[in-house]
Amino acid sequence: AQSVTQPDIHITVSEGASLELRCNYSYGATPYLFWYVQSPGQGLQLLLKYFSGDTLVQGIKGFEAEFKRSQSSFNLRKPSVHWSDAAEYFCAVDLDYGGSQGNLIFGKGTKLSVKP
Amino acid sequence: GAVVSQHPSRVICKSGTSVKIECRSLDFQATTMFWYRQFPKKSLMLMATSNEGSKATYEQGVEKDKFLINHASLTLSTLTVTSAHPEDSSFYICSARDLGGLQYFGPGTRLTVT
């Protein structure tokens, strides 16, 4: 079955430090890949997405992600974390982008805490 | 950017009553909307796909008679939790898909059933 794995449940980094959140997917073909951020009690905001082409994609708020087909990974990075980045981050895969059904599969999320 | 609203943001109801949650796409038309449920410290689980003018498609294990979905227009979908029970307490999030295929999420509704 298709799945999305975020191996880190909770990560704490110091403000100003770099960040990498891991995401692996299990799917036969190359899916459409997304990273979303959720602040407490809020909905999801799209950070970035990968459909095809350049495997390094830039998103909002200084985030970027790199698609590595050989590793079935789509890790999220930020060179310098700000206190406002503290939130829950979800990696997601869409198996049928634009199709008639909802096929957005989410990982379990990684909670990011930022130390001053 | 595209905006999706949900109303109410929080609702508390008594066991046995029904609650309606609205999901609106404010600045775009959405032929397809989705309803998700999120448990504490858990990921989002798709409950159903709502297509304008047709019956919703429910995921396996989701009771369609309990979670009534109506997508009456291109900008509005509603989720009604009927005969609510405490185990229905959760965070419900909707999303609306634009013509390009991208889903935009609402801010969520916190339902507490007492």
mmCIF file with all atom_site columns, N, CA and C in Angstrom, chain A residues 39-76:
data_model
loop_
_atom_site.group_PDB
_atom_site.id
_atom_site.type_symbol
_atom_site.label_atom_id
_atom_site.label_alt_id
_atom_site.label_comp_id
_atom_site.label_asym_id
_atom_site.label_entity_id
_atom_site.label_seq_id
_atom_site.pdbx_PDB_ins_code
_atom_site.Cartn_x
_atom_site.Cartn_y
_atom_site.Cartn_z
_atom_site.occupancy
_atom_site.B_iso_or_equiv
_atom_site.pdbx_formal_charge
_atom_site.auth_seq_id
_atom_site.auth_comp_id
_atom_site.auth_asym_id
_atom_site.auth_atom_id
_atom_site.pdbx_PDB_model_num
ATOM 1   N N  . SER A 1 39 ? 0.123  25.260 12.116  1.00 0.00 ? 39 SER A N  1
ATOM 2   C CA . SER A 1 39 ? 0.295  25.865 13.431  1.00 0.00 ? 39 SER A CA 1
ATOM 3   C C  . SER A 1 39 ? -0.799 25.339 14.348  1.00 0.00 ? 39 SER A C  1
ATOM 4   N N  . PRO A 1 40 ? -0.591 25.383 15.661  1.00 0.00 ? 40 PRO A N  1
ATOM 5   C CA . PRO A 1 40 ? -1.565 24.798 16.594  1.00 0.00 ? 40 PRO A CA 1
ATOM 6   C C  . PRO A 1 40 ? -2.987 25.292 16.363  1.00 0.00 ? 40 PRO A C  1
ATOM 7   N N  . GLY A 1 41 ? -3.924 24.372 16.248  1.00 0.00 ? 41 GLY A N  1
ATOM 8   C CA . GLY A 1 41 ? -5.322 24.712 16.064  1.00 0.00 ? 41 GLY A CA 1
ATOM 9   C C  . GLY A 1 41 ? -5.656 25.337 14.735  1.00 0.00 ? 41 GLY A C  1
ATOM 10  N N  . GLN A 1 42 ? -4.768 25.198 13.796  1.00 0.00 ? 42 GLN A N  1
ATOM 11  C CA . GLN A 1 42 ? -4.979 25.824 12.485  1.00 0.00 ? 42 GLN A CA 1
ATOM 12  C C  . GLN A 1 42 ? -5.025 24.782 11.376  1.00 0.00 ? 42 GLN A C  1
ATOM 13  N N  . GLY A 1 43 ? -5.422 25.234 10.191  1.00 0.00 ? 43 GLY A N  1
ATOM 14  C CA . GLY A 1 43 ? -5.399 24.351 9.045   1.00 0.00 ? 43 GLY A CA 1
ATOM 15  C C  . GLY A 1 43 ? -4.000 24.222 8.481   1.00 0.00 ? 43 GLY A C  1
ATOM 16  N N  . LEU A 1 44 ? -3.896 23.698 7.292   1.00 0.00 ? 44 LEU A N  1
ATOM 17  C CA . LEU A 1 44 ? -2.601 23.442 6.678   1.00 0.00 ? 44 LEU A CA 1
ATOM 18  C C  . LEU A 1 44 ? -2.270 24.502 5.634   1.00 0.00 ? 44 LEU A C  1
ATOM 19  N N  . GLN A 1 45 ? -1.010 24.898 5.643   1.00 0.00 ? 45 GLN A N  1
ATOM 20  C CA . GLN A 1 45 ? -0.533 25.847 4.651   1.00 0.00 ? 45 GLN A CA 1
ATOM 21  C C  . GLN A 1 45 ? 0.511  25.160 3.792   1.00 0.00 ? 45 GLN A C  1
ATOM 22  N N  . LEU A 1 46 ? 0.388  25.287 2.485   1.00 0.00 ? 46 LEU A N  1
ATOM 23  C CA . LEU A 1 46 ? 1.324  24.663 1.580   1.00 0.00 ? 46 LEU A CA 1
ATOM 24  C C  . LEU A 1 46 ? 2.655  25.402 1.603   1.00 0.00 ? 46 LEU A C  1
ATOM 25  N N  . LEU A 1 47 ? 3.731  24.661 1.869   1.00 0.00 ? 47 LEU A N  1
ATOM 26  C CA . LEU A 1 47 ? 5.075  25.240 1.842   1.00 0.00 ? 47 LEU A CA 1
ATOM 27  C C  . LEU A 1 47 ? 5.686  25.143 0.453   1.00 0.00 ? 47 LEU A C  1
ATOM 28  N N  . LEU A 1 48 ? 5.559  23.969 -0.144  1.00 0.00 ? 48 LEU A N  1
ATOM 29  C CA . LEU A 1 48 ? 6.126  23.767 -1.465  1.00 0.00 ? 48 LEU A CA 1
ATOM 30  C C  . LEU A 1 48 ? 5.610  22.455 -2.035  1.00 0.00 ? 48 LEU A C  1
ATOM 31  N N  . LYS A 1 49 ? 5.864  22.268 -3.327  1.00 0.00 ? 49 LYS A N  1
ATOM 32  C CA . LYS A 1 49 ? 5.405  21.057 -3.989  1.00 0.00 ? 49 LYS A CA 1
ATOM 33  C C  . LYS A 1 49 ? 6.391  20.678 -5.080  1.00 0.00 ? 49 LYS A C  1
ATOM 34  N N  . TYR A 1 50 ? 6.392  19.388 -5.400  1.00 0.00 ? 50 TYR A N  1
ATOM 35  C CA . TYR A 1 50 ? 7.205  18.892 -6.502  1.00 0.00 ? 50 TYR A CA 1
ATOM 36  C C  . TYR A 1 50 ? 6.322  18.085 -7.424  1.00 0.00 ? 50 TYR A C  1
ATOM 37  N N  . PHE A 1 51 ? 6.355  18.451 -8.692  1.00 0.00 ? 51 PHE A N  1
ATOM 38  C CA . PHE A 1 51 ? 5.611  17.699 -9.693  1.00 0.00 ? 51 PHE A CA 1
ATOM 39  C C  . PHE A 1 51 ? 6.566  17.016 -10.662 1.00 0.00 ? 51 PHE A C  1
ATOM 40  N N  . SER A 1 52 ? 7.540  17.768 -11.160 1.00 0.00 ? 52 SER A N  1
ATOM 41  C CA . SER A 1 52 ? 8.515  17.231 -12.110 1.00 0.00 ? 52 SER A CA 1
ATOM 42  C C  . SER A 1 52 ? 9.604  18.279 -12.287 1.00 0.00 ? 52 SER A C  1
ATOM 43  N N  . GLY A 1 53 ? 10.615 17.917 -13.056 1.00 0.00 ? 53 GLY A N  1
ATOM 44  C CA . GLY A 1 53 ? 11.662 18.884 -13.369 1.00 0.00 ? 53 GLY A CA 1
ATOM 45  C C  . GLY A 1 53 ? 12.733 18.949 -12.305 1.00 0.00 ? 53 GLY A C  1
ATOM 46  N N  . ASP A 1 54 ? 13.215 20.140 -12.057 1.00 0.00 ? 54 ASP A N  1
ATOM 47  C CA . ASP A 1 54 ? 14.290 20.349 -11.097 1.00 0.00 ? 54 ASP A CA 1
ATOM 48  C C  . ASP A 1 54 ? 13.942 19.696 -9.754  1.00 0.00 ? 54 ASP A C  1
ATOM 49  N N  . THR A 1 55 ? 14.842 18.866 -9.279  1.00 0.00 ? 55 THR A N  1
ATOM 50  C CA . THR A 1 55 ? 14.542 18.104 -8.062  1.00 0.00 ? 55 THR A CA 1
ATOM 51  C C  . THR A 1 55 ? 14.682 18.926 -6.790  1.00 0.00 ? 55 THR A C  1
ATOM 52  N N  . LEU A 1 56 ? 15.229 20.103 -6.882  1.00 0.00 ? 56 LEU A N  1
ATOM 53  C CA . LEU A 1 56 ? 15.316 20.993 -5.734  1.00 0.00 ? 56 LEU A CA 1
ATOM 54  C C  . LEU A 1 56 ? 14.268 22.086 -5.914  1.00 0.00 ? 56 LEU A C  1
ATOM 55  N N  . VAL A 1 57 ? 13.304 22.110 -5.015  1.00 0.00 ? 57 VAL A N  1
ATOM 56  C CA . VAL A 1 57 ? 12.215 23.066 -5.150  1.00 0.00 ? 57 VAL A CA 1
ATOM 57  C C  . VAL A 1 57 ? 12.242 24.069 -4.006  1.00 0.00 ? 57 VAL A C  1
ATOM 58  N N  . GLN A 1 58 ? 11.945 25.280 -4.337  1.00 0.00 ? 58 GLN A N  1
ATOM 59  C CA . GLN A 1 58 ? 11.921 26.350 -3.347  1.00 0.00 ? 58 GLN A CA 1
ATOM 60  C C  . GLN A 1 58 ? 10.481 26.617 -2.931  1.00 0.00 ? 58 GLN A C  1
ATOM 61  N N  . GLY A 1 59 ? 10.314 26.920 -1.654  1.00 0.00 ? 59 GLY A N  1
ATOM 62  C CA . GLY A 1 59 ? 8.982  27.207 -1.170  1.00 0.00 ? 59 GLY A CA 1
ATOM 63  C C  . GLY A 1 59 ? 8.925  28.544 -0.467  1.00 0.00 ? 59 GLY A C  1
ATOM 64  N N  . ILE A 1 60 ? 7.856  28.701 0.283   1.00 0.00 ? 60 ILE A N  1
ATOM 65  C CA . ILE A 1 60 ? 7.687  29.938 1.029   1.00 0.00 ? 60 ILE A CA 1
ATOM 66  C C  . ILE A 1 60 ? 8.458  29.881 2.332   1.00 0.00 ? 60 ILE A C  1
ATOM 67  N N  . LYS A 1 61 ? 8.642  31.031 2.943   1.00 0.00 ? 61 LYS A N  1
ATOM 68  C CA . LYS A 1 61 ? 9.265  31.144 4.259   1.00 0.00 ? 61 LYS A CA 1
ATOM 69  C C  . LYS A 1 61 ? 10.691 30.609 4.284   1.00 0.00 ? 61 LYS A C  1
ATOM 70  N N  . GLY A 1 62 ? 11.362 30.585 3.143   1.00 0.00 ? 62 GLY A N  1
ATOM 71  C CA . GLY A 1 62 ? 12.748 30.162 3.105   1.00 0.00 ? 62 GLY A CA 1
ATOM 72  C C  . GLY A 1 62 ? 12.983 28.657 3.097   1.00 0.00 ? 62 GLY A C  1
ATOM 73  N N  . PHE A 1 63 ? 11.939 27.892 2.949   1.00 0.00 ? 63 PHE A N  1
ATOM 74  C CA . PHE A 1 63 ? 12.070 26.428 2.904   1.00 0.00 ? 63 PHE A CA 1
ATOM 75  C C  . PHE A 1 63 ? 12.382 25.940 1.500   1.00 0.00 ? 63 PHE A C  1
ATOM 76  N N  . GLU A 1 64 ? 13.072 24.818 1.452   1.00 0.00 ? 64 GLU A N  1
ATOM 77  C CA . GLU A 1 64 ? 13.313 24.132 0.201   1.00 0.00 ? 64 GLU A CA 1
ATOM 78  C C  . GLU A 1 64 ? 13.221 22.632 0.450   1.00 0.00 ? 64 GLU A C  1
ATOM 79  N N  . ALA A 1 65 ? 13.049 21.872 -0.605  1.00 0.00 ? 65 ALA A N  1
ATOM 80  C CA . ALA A 1 65 ? 12.993 20.420 -0.473  1.00 0.00 ? 65 ALA A CA 1
ATOM 81  C C  . ALA A 1 65 ? 13.648 19.807 -1.695  1.00 0.00 ? 65 ALA A C  1
ATOM 82  N N  . GLU A 1 66 ? 14.239 18.655 -1.471  1.00 0.00 ? 66 GLU A N  1
ATOM 83  C CA . GLU A 1 66 ? 14.914 17.958 -2.557  1.00 0.00 ? 66 GLU A CA 1
ATOM 84  C C  . GLU A 1 66 ? 14.307 16.586 -2.772  1.00 0.00 ? 66 GLU A C  1
ATOM 85  N N  . PHE A 1 67 ? 13.915 16.328 -3.987  1.00 0.00 ? 67 PHE A N  1
ATOM 86  C CA . PHE A 1 67 ? 13.369 15.022 -4.364  1.00 0.00 ? 67 PHE A CA 1
ATOM 87  C C  . PHE A 1 67 ? 14.525 14.130 -4.808  1.00 0.00 ? 67 PHE A C  1
ATOM 88  N N  . LYS A 1 68 ? 14.610 12.962 -4.175  1.00 0.00 ? 68 LYS A N  1
ATOM 89  C CA . LYS A 1 68 ? 15.621 11.990 -4.566  1.00 0.00 ? 68 LYS A CA 1
ATOM 90  C C  . LYS A 1 68 ? 14.908 10.693 -4.921  1.00 0.00 ? 68 LYS A C  1
ATOM 91  N N  . ARG A 1 69 ? 14.833 10.434 -6.184  1.00 0.00 ? 69 ARG A N  1
ATOM 92  C CA . ARG A 1 69 ? 14.096 9.268  -6.662  1.00 0.00 ? 69 ARG A CA 1
ATOM 93  C C  . ARG A 1 69 ? 14.709 7.975  -6.134  1.00 0.00 ? 69 ARG A C  1
ATOM 94  N N  . SER A 1 70 ? 16.038 7.905  -6.128  1.00 0.00 ? 70 SER A N  1
ATOM 95  C CA . SER A 1 70 ? 16.723 6.667  -5.732  1.00 0.00 ? 70 SER A CA 1
ATOM 96  C C  . SER A 1 70 ? 16.441 6.315  -4.275  1.00 0.00 ? 70 SER A C  1
ATOM 97  N N  . GLN A 1 71 ? 16.152 7.333  -3.478  1.00 0.00 ? 71 GLN A N  1
ATOM 98  C CA . GLN A 1 71 ? 15.888 7.101  -2.058  1.00 0.00 ? 71 GLN A CA 1
ATOM 99  C C  . GLN A 1 71 ? 14.412 7.227  -1.713  1.00 0.00 ? 71 GLN A C  1
ATOM 100 N N  . SER A 1 72 ? 13.586 7.501  -2.710  1.00 0.00 ? 72 SER A N  1
ATOM 101 C CA . SER A 1 72 ? 12.153 7.741  -2.477  1.00 0.00 ? 72 SER A CA 1
ATOM 102 C C  . SER A 1 72 ? 11.970 8.737  -1.338  1.00 0.00 ? 72 SER A C  1
ATOM 103 N N  . SER A 1 73 ? 12.733 9.813  -1.422  1.00 0.00 ? 73 SER A N  1
ATOM 104 C CA . SER A 1 73 ? 12.686 10.788 -0.336  1.00 0.00 ? 73 SER A CA 1
ATOM 105 C C  . SER A 1 73 ? 12.377 12.183 -0.863  1.00 0.00 ? 73 SER A C  1
ATOM 106 N N  . PHE A 1 74 ? 11.871 12.979 0.038   1.00 0.00 ? 74 PHE A N  1
ATOM 107 C CA . PHE A 1 74 ? 11.535 14.371 -0.274  1.00 0.00 ? 74 PHE A CA 1
ATOM 108 C C  . PHE A 1 74 ? 11.722 15.160 1.021   1.00 0.00 ? 74 PHE A C  1
ATOM 109 N N  . ASN A 1 75 ? 12.972 15.397 1.375   1.00 0.00 ? 75 ASN A N  1
ATOM 110 C CA . ASN A 1 75 ? 13.303 16.028 2.647   1.00 0.00 ? 75 ASN A CA 1
ATOM 111 C C  . ASN A 1 75 ? 13.189 17.545 2.576   1.00 0.00 ? 75 ASN A C  1
ATOM 112 N N  . LEU A 1 76 ? 12.699 18.098 3.638   1.00 0.00 ? 76 LEU A N  1
ATOM 113 C CA . LEU A 1 76 ? 12.495 19.545 3.746   1.00 0.00 ? 76 LEU A CA 1
ATOM 114 C C  . LEU A 1 76 ? 13.663 20.171 4.493   1.00 0.00 ? 76 LEU A C  1
#
